[in-house]
mmCIF file as gemmi writes it, N, C-alpha and C atoms, coordinates in Angstrom:
data_model
loop_
_atom_site.group_PDB
_atom_site.id
_atom_site.type_symbol
_atom_site.label_atom_id
_atom_site.label_alt_id
_atom_site.label_comp_id
_atom_site.label_asym_id
_atom_site.label_entity_id
_atom_site.label_seq_id
_atom_site.pdbx_PDB_ins_code
_atom_site.Cartn_x
_atom_site.Cartn_y
_atom_site.Cartn_z
_atom_site.occupancy
_atom_site.B_iso_or_equiv
_atom_site.pdbx_formal_charge
_atom_site.auth_seq_id
_atom_site.auth_asym_id
_atom_site.pdbx_PDB_model_num
ATOM 1 N N . MET Axp A 1 ? 92.892 59.09 118.153 1 0 ? 1 A 1
ATOM 2 C CA . MET Axp A 1 ? 93.088 60.508 117.992 1 0 ? 1 A 1
ATOM 3 C C . MET Axp A 1 ? 94.516 60.856 118.399 1 0 ? 1 A 1
ATOM 4 N N . ALA Axp A 2 ? 95.204 61.671 117.604 1 0 ? 2 A 1
ATOM 5 C CA . ALA Axp A 2 ? 96.583 62.043 117.881 1 0 ? 2 A 1
ATOM 6 C C . ALA Axp A 2 ? 96.648 63.007 119.058 1 0 ? 2 A 1
ATOM 7 N N . LYS Axp A 3 ? 97.667 62.827 119.857 1 0 ? 3 A 1
ATOM 8 C CA . LYS Axp A 3 ? 97.854 63.694 121.012 1 0 ? 3 A 1
ATOM 9 C C . LYS Axp A 3 ? 98.539 64.983 120.551 1 0 ? 3 A 1
ATOM 10 N N . SER Axp A 4 ? 97.926 66.135 120.828 1 0 ? 4 A 1
ATOM 11 C CA . SER Axp A 4 ? 98.527 67.394 120.404 1 0 ? 4 A 1
ATOM 12 C C . SER Axp A 4 ? 99.64 67.78 121.372 1 0 ? 4 A 1
ATOM 13 N N . THR Axp A 5 ? 100.676 68.379 120.816 1 0 ? 5 A 1
ATOM 14 C CA . THR Axp A 5 ? 101.801 68.813 121.635 1 0 ? 5 A 1
ATOM 15 C C . THR Axp A 5 ? 101.749 70.324 121.796 1 0 ? 5 A 1
ATOM 16 N N . GLU Axp A 6 ? 102.29 70.787 122.887 1 0 ? 6 A 1
ATOM 17 C CA . GLU Axp A 6 ? 102.357 72.227 123.13 1 0 ? 6 A 1
ATOM 18 C C . GLU Axp A 6 ? 103.381 72.842 122.171 1 0 ? 6 A 1
ATOM 19 N N . PRO Axp A 7 ? 103.063 73.986 121.575 1 0 ? 7 A 1
ATOM 20 C CA . PRO Axp A 7 ? 104.013 74.612 120.655 1 0 ? 7 A 1
ATOM 21 C C . PRO Axp A 7 ? 105.216 75.176 121.423 1 0 ? 7 A 1
ATOM 22 N N . THR Axp A 8 ? 106.345 75.209 120.757 1 0 ? 8 A 1
ATOM 23 C CA . THR Axp A 8 ? 107.536 75.839 121.321 1 0 ? 8 A 1
ATOM 24 C C . THR Axp A 8 ? 107.403 77.338 121.125 1 0 ? 8 A 1
ATOM 25 N N . LEU Axp A 9 ? 107.5 78.096 122.215 1 0 ? 9 A 1
ATOM 26 C CA . LEU Axp A 9 ? 107.33 79.543 122.163 1 0 ? 9 A 1
ATOM 27 C C . LEU Axp A 9 ? 108.628 80.245 122.525 1 0 ? 9 A 1
ATOM 28 N N . LEU Axp A 10 ? 108.925 81.324 121.811 1 0 ? 10 A 1
ATOM 29 C CA . LEU Axp A 10 ? 110.078 82.174 122.092 1 0 ? 10 A 1
ATOM 30 C C . LEU Axp A 10 ? 109.578 83.598 122.279 1 0 ? 10 A 1
ATOM 31 N N . LYS Axp A 11 ? 110.1 84.29 123.288 1 0 ? 11 A 1
ATOM 32 C CA . LYS Axp A 11 ? 109.709 85.68 123.533 1 0 ? 11 A 1
ATOM 33 C C . LYS Axp A 11 ? 110.886 86.589 123.229 1 0 ? 11 A 1
ATOM 34 N N . ARG Axp A 12 ? 110.579 87.76 122.652 1 0 ? 12 A 1
ATOM 35 C CA . ARG Axp A 12 ? 111.618 88.726 122.318 1 0 ? 12 A 1
ATOM 36 C C . ARG Axp A 12 ? 111.048 90.123 122.514 1 0 ? 12 A 1
ATOM 37 N N . ASP Axp A 13 ? 111.812 90.987 123.187 1 0 ? 13 A 1
ATOM 38 C CA . ASP Axp A 13 ? 111.417 92.378 123.398 1 0 ? 13 A 1
ATOM 39 C C . ASP Axp A 13 ? 112.03 93.246 122.307 1 0 ? 13 A 1
ATOM 40 N N . PHE Axp A 14 ? 111.242 94.18 121.791 1 0 ? 14 A 1
ATOM 41 C CA . PHE Axp A 14 ? 111.703 95.11 120.76 1 0 ? 14 A 1
ATOM 42 C C . PHE Axp A 14 ? 111.454 96.537 121.231 1 0 ? 14 A 1
ATOM 43 N N . THR Axp A 15 ? 112.392 97.425 120.913 1 0 ? 15 A 1
ATOM 44 C CA . THR Axp A 15 ? 112.231 98.86 121.148 1 0 ? 15 A 1
ATOM 45 C C . THR Axp A 15 ? 112.184 99.524 119.78 1 0 ? 15 A 1
ATOM 46 N N . PHE Axp A 16 ? 111.213 100.392 119.554 1 0 ? 16 A 1
ATOM 47 C CA . PHE Axp A 16 ? 111.004 100.975 118.232 1 0 ? 16 A 1
ATOM 48 C C . PHE Axp A 16 ? 110.478 102.394 118.368 1 0 ? 16 A 1
ATOM 49 N N . THR Axp A 17 ? 110.517 103.127 117.243 1 0 ? 17 A 1
ATOM 50 C CA . THR Axp A 17 ? 109.959 104.478 117.226 1 0 ? 17 A 1
ATOM 51 C C . THR Axp A 17 ? 108.717 104.555 116.339 1 0 ? 17 A 1
ATOM 52 N N . THR Axp A 18 ? 108.679 103.742 115.281 1 0 ? 18 A 1
ATOM 53 C CA . THR Axp A 18 ? 107.515 103.73 114.385 1 0 ? 18 A 1
ATOM 54 C C . THR Axp A 18 ? 107.083 102.287 114.129 1 0 ? 18 A 1
ATOM 55 N N . ASP Axp A 19 ? 105.86 102.127 113.666 1 0 ? 19 A 1
ATOM 56 C CA . ASP Axp A 19 ? 105.374 100.784 113.331 1 0 ? 19 A 1
ATOM 57 C C . ASP Axp A 19 ? 106.182 100.167 112.193 1 0 ? 19 A 1
ATOM 58 N N . ALA Axp A 20 ? 106.607 100.99 111.244 1 0 ? 20 A 1
ATOM 59 C CA . ALA Axp A 20 ? 107.413 100.481 110.126 1 0 ? 20 A 1
ATOM 60 C C . ALA Axp A 20 ? 108.754 99.94 110.641 1 0 ? 20 A 1
ATOM 61 N N . GLU Axp A 21 ? 109.35 100.627 111.601 1 0 ? 21 A 1
ATOM 62 C CA . GLU Axp A 21 ? 110.609 100.156 112.184 1 0 ? 21 A 1
ATOM 63 C C . GLU Axp A 21 ? 110.385 98.84 112.925 1 0 ? 21 A 1
ATOM 64 N N . LEU Axp A 22 ? 109.296 98.74 113.668 1 0 ? 22 A 1
ATOM 65 C CA . LEU Axp A 22 ? 108.985 97.501 114.383 1 0 ? 22 A 1
ATOM 66 C C . LEU Axp A 22 ? 108.807 96.35 113.402 1 0 ? 22 A 1
ATOM 67 N N . ASN Axp A 23 ? 108.082 96.583 112.327 1 0 ? 23 A 1
ATOM 68 C CA . ASN Axp A 23 ? 107.874 95.537 111.323 1 0 ? 23 A 1
ATOM 69 C C . ASN Axp A 23 ? 109.203 95.063 110.733 1 0 ? 23 A 1
ATOM 70 N N . SER Axp A 24 ? 110.12 95.986 110.466 1 0 ? 24 A 1
ATOM 71 C CA . SER Axp A 24 ? 111.411 95.589 109.901 1 0 ? 24 A 1
ATOM 72 C C . SER Axp A 24 ? 112.257 94.85 110.94 1 0 ? 24 A 1
ATOM 73 N N . LEU Axp A 25 ? 112.175 95.233 112.217 1 0 ? 25 A 1
ATOM 74 C CA . LEU Axp A 25 ? 112.902 94.522 113.276 1 0 ? 25 A 1
ATOM 75 C C . LEU Axp A 25 ? 112.387 93.088 113.417 1 0 ? 25 A 1
ATOM 76 N N . ILE Axp A 26 ? 111.075 92.918 113.365 1 0 ? 26 A 1
ATOM 77 C CA . ILE Axp A 26 ? 110.472 91.587 113.468 1 0 ? 26 A 1
ATOM 78 C C . ILE Axp A 26 ? 110.887 90.729 112.269 1 0 ? 26 A 1
ATOM 79 N N . ALA Axp A 27 ? 110.827 91.305 111.07 1 0 ? 27 A 1
ATOM 80 C CA . ALA Axp A 27 ? 111.199 90.562 109.861 1 0 ? 27 A 1
ATOM 81 C C . ALA Axp A 27 ? 112.665 90.142 109.913 1 0 ? 27 A 1
ATOM 82 N N . ALA Axp A 28 ? 113.543 91.027 110.381 1 0 ? 28 A 1
ATOM 83 C CA . ALA Axp A 28 ? 114.964 90.697 110.482 1 0 ? 28 A 1
ATOM 84 C C . ALA Axp A 28 ? 115.195 89.588 111.498 1 0 ? 28 A 1
ATOM 85 N N . HIS Axp A 29 ? 114.493 89.642 112.621 1 0 ? 29 A 1
ATOM 86 C CA . HIS Axp A 29 ? 114.625 88.602 113.652 1 0 ? 29 A 1
ATOM 87 C C . HIS Axp A 29 ? 114.152 87.253 113.127 1 0 ? 29 A 1
ATOM 88 N N . ARG Axp A 30 ? 113.02 87.242 112.44 1 0 ? 30 A 1
ATOM 89 C CA . ARG Axp A 30 ? 112.486 85.991 111.88 1 0 ? 30 A 1
ATOM 90 C C . ARG Axp A 30 ? 113.44 85.411 110.846 1 0 ? 30 A 1
ATOM 91 N N . ALA Axp A 31 ? 113.999 86.257 109.975 1 0 ? 31 A 1
ATOM 92 C CA . ALA Axp A 31 ? 114.923 85.793 108.934 1 0 ? 31 A 1
ATOM 93 C C . ALA Axp A 31 ? 116.206 85.233 109.556 1 0 ? 31 A 1
ATOM 94 N N . ALA Axp A 32 ? 116.737 85.908 110.577 1 0 ? 32 A 1
ATOM 95 C CA . ALA Axp A 32 ? 117.957 85.436 111.239 1 0 ? 32 A 1
ATOM 96 C C . ALA Axp A 32 ? 117.715 84.095 111.925 1 0 ? 32 A 1
ATOM 97 N N . HIS Axp A 33 ? 116.568 83.947 112.571 1 0 ? 33 A 1
ATOM 98 C CA . HIS Axp A 33 ? 116.254 82.686 113.248 1 0 ? 33 A 1
ATOM 99 C C . HIS Axp A 33 ? 116.11 81.554 112.235 1 0 ? 33 A 1
ATOM 100 N N . GLU Axp A 34 ? 115.441 81.821 111.114 1 0 ? 34 A 1
ATOM 101 C CA . GLU Axp A 34 ? 115.268 80.789 110.092 1 0 ? 34 A 1
ATOM 102 C C . GLU Axp A 34 ? 116.613 80.381 109.495 1 0 ? 34 A 1
ATOM 103 N N . ALA Axp A 35 ? 117.499 81.357 109.253 1 0 ? 35 A 1
ATOM 104 C CA . ALA Axp A 35 ? 118.813 81.053 108.689 1 0 ? 35 A 1
ATOM 105 C C . ALA Axp A 35 ? 119.666 80.241 109.665 1 0 ? 35 A 1
ATOM 106 N N . GLU Axp A 36 ? 119.556 80.54 110.947 1 0 ? 36 A 1
ATOM 107 C CA . GLU Axp A 36 ? 120.384 79.867 111.951 1 0 ? 36 A 1
ATOM 108 C C . GLU Axp A 36 ? 119.845 78.496 112.343 1 0 ? 36 A 1
ATOM 109 N N . HIS Axp A 37 ? 118.532 78.379 112.484 1 0 ? 37 A 1
ATOM 110 C CA . HIS Axp A 37 ? 117.933 77.152 113.011 1 0 ? 37 A 1
ATOM 111 C C . HIS Axp A 37 ? 117.158 76.335 111.979 1 0 ? 37 A 1
ATOM 112 N N . GLY Axp A 38 ? 116.863 76.913 110.818 1 0 ? 38 A 1
ATOM 113 C CA . GLY Axp A 38 ? 116.108 76.201 109.798 1 0 ? 38 A 1
ATOM 114 C C . GLY Axp A 38 ? 114.637 76.016 110.136 1 0 ? 38 A 1
ATOM 115 N N . LYS Axp A 39 ? 114.127 76.831 111.049 1 0 ? 39 A 1
ATOM 116 C CA . LYS Axp A 39 ? 112.718 76.765 111.446 1 0 ? 39 A 1
ATOM 117 C C . LYS Axp A 39 ? 112.105 78.149 111.318 1 0 ? 39 A 1
ATOM 118 N N . ILE Axp A 40 ? 110.805 78.176 111.058 1 0 ? 40 A 1
ATOM 119 C CA . ILE Axp A 40 ? 110.088 79.428 110.851 1 0 ? 40 A 1
ATOM 120 C C . ILE Axp A 40 ? 109.498 79.912 112.176 1 0 ? 40 A 1
ATOM 121 N N . LEU Axp A 41 ? 109.496 81.229 112.377 1 0 ? 41 A 1
ATOM 122 C CA . LEU Axp A 41 ? 108.834 81.832 113.534 1 0 ? 41 A 1
ATOM 123 C C . LEU Axp A 41 ? 107.518 82.451 113.081 1 0 ? 41 A 1
ATOM 124 N N . ALA Axp A 42 ? 106.433 82.082 113.73 1 0 ? 42 A 1
ATOM 125 C CA . ALA Axp A 42 ? 105.115 82.659 113.466 1 0 ? 42 A 1
ATOM 126 C C . ALA Axp A 42 ? 104.707 83.484 114.683 1 0 ? 42 A 1
ATOM 127 N N . MET Axp A 43 ? 104.162 84.676 114.454 1 0 ? 43 A 1
ATOM 128 C CA . MET Axp A 43 ? 103.773 85.509 115.576 1 0 ? 43 A 1
ATOM 129 C C . MET Axp A 43 ? 102.62 84.854 116.334 1 0 ? 43 A 1
ATOM 130 N N . HIS Axp A 44 ? 102.771 84.762 117.642 1 0 ? 44 A 1
ATOM 131 C CA . HIS Axp A 44 ? 101.779 84.098 118.49 1 0 ? 44 A 1
ATOM 132 C C . HIS Axp A 44 ? 101.015 85.111 119.347 1 0 ? 44 A 1
ATOM 133 N N . ALA Axp A 45 ? 101.743 86.09 119.911 1 0 ? 45 A 1
ATOM 134 C CA . ALA Axp A 45 ? 101.107 87.096 120.771 1 0 ? 45 A 1
ATOM 135 C C . ALA Axp A 45 ? 101.952 88.365 120.786 1 0 ? 45 A 1
ATOM 136 N N . ARG Axp A 46 ? 101.302 89.472 121.131 1 0 ? 46 A 1
ATOM 137 C CA . ARG Axp A 46 ? 101.971 90.763 121.231 1 0 ? 46 A 1
ATOM 138 C C . ARG Axp A 46 ? 101.52 91.43 122.521 1 0 ? 46 A 1
ATOM 139 N N . GLN Axp A 47 ? 102.496 91.882 123.32 1 0 ? 47 A 1
ATOM 140 C CA . GLN Axp A 47 ? 102.191 92.541 124.585 1 0 ? 47 A 1
ATOM 141 C C . GLN Axp A 47 ? 102.92 93.877 124.638 1 0 ? 47 A 1
ATOM 142 N N . SER Axp A 48 ? 102.179 94.946 124.849 1 0 ? 48 A 1
ATOM 143 C CA . SER Axp A 48 ? 102.776 96.275 124.94 1 0 ? 48 A 1
ATOM 144 C C . SER Axp A 48 ? 103.495 96.428 126.277 1 0 ? 48 A 1
ATOM 145 N N . LEU Axp A 49 ? 104.704 96.993 126.219 1 0 ? 49 A 1
ATOM 146 C CA . LEU Axp A 49 ? 105.488 97.251 127.424 1 0 ? 49 A 1
ATOM 147 C C . LEU Axp A 49 ? 105.683 98.748 127.63 1 0 ? 49 A 1
ATOM 148 N N . GLY Axp A 50 ? 104.925 99.544 126.929 1 0 ? 50 A 1
ATOM 149 C CA . GLY Axp A 50 ? 105.037 100.998 126.993 1 0 ? 50 A 1
ATOM 150 C C . GLY Axp A 50 ? 104.84 101.56 125.6 1 0 ? 50 A 1
ATOM 151 N N . SER Axp A 51 ? 105.08 102.847 125.449 1 0 ? 51 A 1
ATOM 152 C CA . SER Axp A 51 ? 104.793 103.48 124.161 1 0 ? 51 A 1
ATOM 153 C C . SER Axp A 51 ? 105.77 103.074 123.056 1 0 ? 51 A 1
ATOM 154 N N . THR Axp A 52 ? 106.996 102.7 123.409 1 0 ? 52 A 1
ATOM 155 C CA . THR Axp A 52 ? 107.982 102.353 122.381 1 0 ? 52 A 1
ATOM 156 C C . THR Axp A 52 ? 108.599 100.969 122.583 1 0 ? 52 A 1
ATOM 157 N N . LYS Axp A 53 ? 107.977 100.141 123.412 1 0 ? 53 A 1
ATOM 158 C CA . LYS Axp A 53 ? 108.482 98.784 123.643 1 0 ? 53 A 1
ATOM 159 C C . LYS Axp A 53 ? 107.344 97.787 123.519 1 0 ? 53 A 1
ATOM 160 N N . VAL Axp A 54 ? 107.688 96.598 123.022 1 0 ? 54 A 1
ATOM 161 C CA . VAL Axp A 54 ? 106.698 95.547 122.86 1 0 ? 54 A 1
ATOM 162 C C . VAL Axp A 54 ? 107.389 94.2 123.057 1 0 ? 54 A 1
ATOM 163 N N . ARG Axp A 55 ? 106.654 93.234 123.61 1 0 ? 55 A 1
ATOM 164 C CA . ARG Axp A 55 ? 107.148 91.861 123.735 1 0 ? 55 A 1
ATOM 165 C C . ARG Axp A 55 ? 106.348 91.007 122.772 1 0 ? 55 A 1
ATOM 166 N N . ILE Axp A 56 ? 107.06 90.383 121.838 1 0 ? 56 A 1
ATOM 167 C CA . ILE Axp A 56 ? 106.428 89.518 120.845 1 0 ? 56 A 1
ATOM 168 C C . ILE Axp A 56 ? 106.734 88.07 121.225 1 0 ? 56 A 1
ATOM 169 N N . THR Axp A 57 ? 105.707 87.246 121.243 1 0 ? 57 A 1
ATOM 170 C CA . THR Axp A 57 ? 105.87 85.812 121.462 1 0 ? 57 A 1
ATOM 171 C C . THR Axp A 57 ? 105.721 85.134 120.106 1 0 ? 57 A 1
ATOM 172 N N . PHE Axp A 58 ? 106.74 84.362 119.738 1 0 ? 58 A 1
ATOM 173 C CA . PHE Axp A 58 ? 106.735 83.639 118.471 1 0 ? 58 A 1
ATOM 174 C C . PHE Axp A 58 ? 106.524 82.157 118.737 1 0 ? 58 A 1
ATOM 175 N N . ARG Axp A 59 ? 105.845 81.503 117.814 1 0 ? 59 A 1
ATOM 176 C CA . ARG Axp A 59 ? 105.661 80.051 117.834 1 0 ? 59 A 1
ATOM 177 C C . ARG Axp A 59 ? 106.623 79.473 116.798 1 0 ? 59 A 1
ATOM 178 N N . VAL Axp A 60 ? 107.412 78.475 117.188 1 0 ? 60 A 1
ATOM 179 C CA . VAL Axp A 60 ? 108.365 77.834 116.285 1 0 ? 60 A 1
ATOM 180 C C . VAL Axp A 60 ? 107.625 76.811 115.429 1 0 ? 60 A 1
ATOM 181 N N . VAL Axp A 61 ? 107.798 76.925 114.108 1 0 ? 61 A 1
ATOM 182 C CA . VAL Axp A 61 ? 107.114 76.05 113.163 1 0 ? 61 A 1
ATOM 183 C C . VAL Axp A 61 ? 108.16 75.367 112.286 1 0 ? 61 A 1
ATOM 184 N N . GLU Axp A 62 ? 108.031 74.065 112.112 1 0 ? 62 A 1
ATOM 185 C CA . GLU Axp A 62 ? 108.924 73.325 111.235 1 0 ? 62 A 1
ATOM 186 C C . GLU Axp A 62 ? 108.68 73.748 109.782 1 0 ? 62 A 1
ATOM 187 N N . LYS Axp A 63 ? 109.769 73.866 109.017 1 0 ? 63 A 1
ATOM 188 C CA . LYS Axp A 63 ? 109.624 74.166 107.604 1 0 ? 63 A 1
ATOM 189 C C . LYS Axp A 63 ? 109.092 72.925 106.89 1 0 ? 63 A 1
ATOM 190 N N . LYS Axp A 64 ? 108.218 73.158 105.933 1 0 ? 64 A 1
ATOM 191 C CA . LYS Axp A 64 ? 107.695 72.053 105.141 1 0 ? 64 A 1
ATOM 192 C C . LYS Axp A 64 ? 108.749 71.631 104.126 1 0 ? 64 A 1
ATOM 193 N N . GLY Axp A 65 ? 108.809 70.339 103.864 1 0 ? 65 A 1
ATOM 194 C CA . GLY Axp A 65 ? 109.783 69.81 102.926 1 0 ? 65 A 1
ATOM 195 C C . GLY Axp A 65 ? 109.528 70.295 101.51 1 0 ? 65 A 1
ATOM 196 N N . GLY Axp A 66 ? 110.596 70.402 100.736 1 0 ? 66 A 1
ATOM 197 C CA . GLY Axp A 66 ? 110.471 70.828 99.347 1 0 ? 66 A 1
ATOM 198 C C . GLY Axp A 66 ? 109.945 69.713 98.473 1 0 ? 66 A 1
ATOM 199 N N . ARG Axp A 67 ? 109.816 70.013 97.234 1 0 ? 67 A 1
ATOM 200 C CA . ARG Axp A 67 ? 109.264 69.025 96.285 1 0 ? 67 A 1
ATOM 201 C C . ARG Axp A 67 ? 110.288 68.026 95.902 1 0 ? 67 A 1
């Protein structure tokens, strides 16, 4: 049986006014990380830090090879 490894996790705090703004901030962060590191960020957890702040934990995922 293969030994499972712990996922690499990254945490990032976001300040927002609307859910639509938060979604666009998350999408921009994920796109920038993928462009810089060549790895995908998948949302792992969300923790509220107040009415307009949130801490998102992302799991780093390797990109699958192309055809």
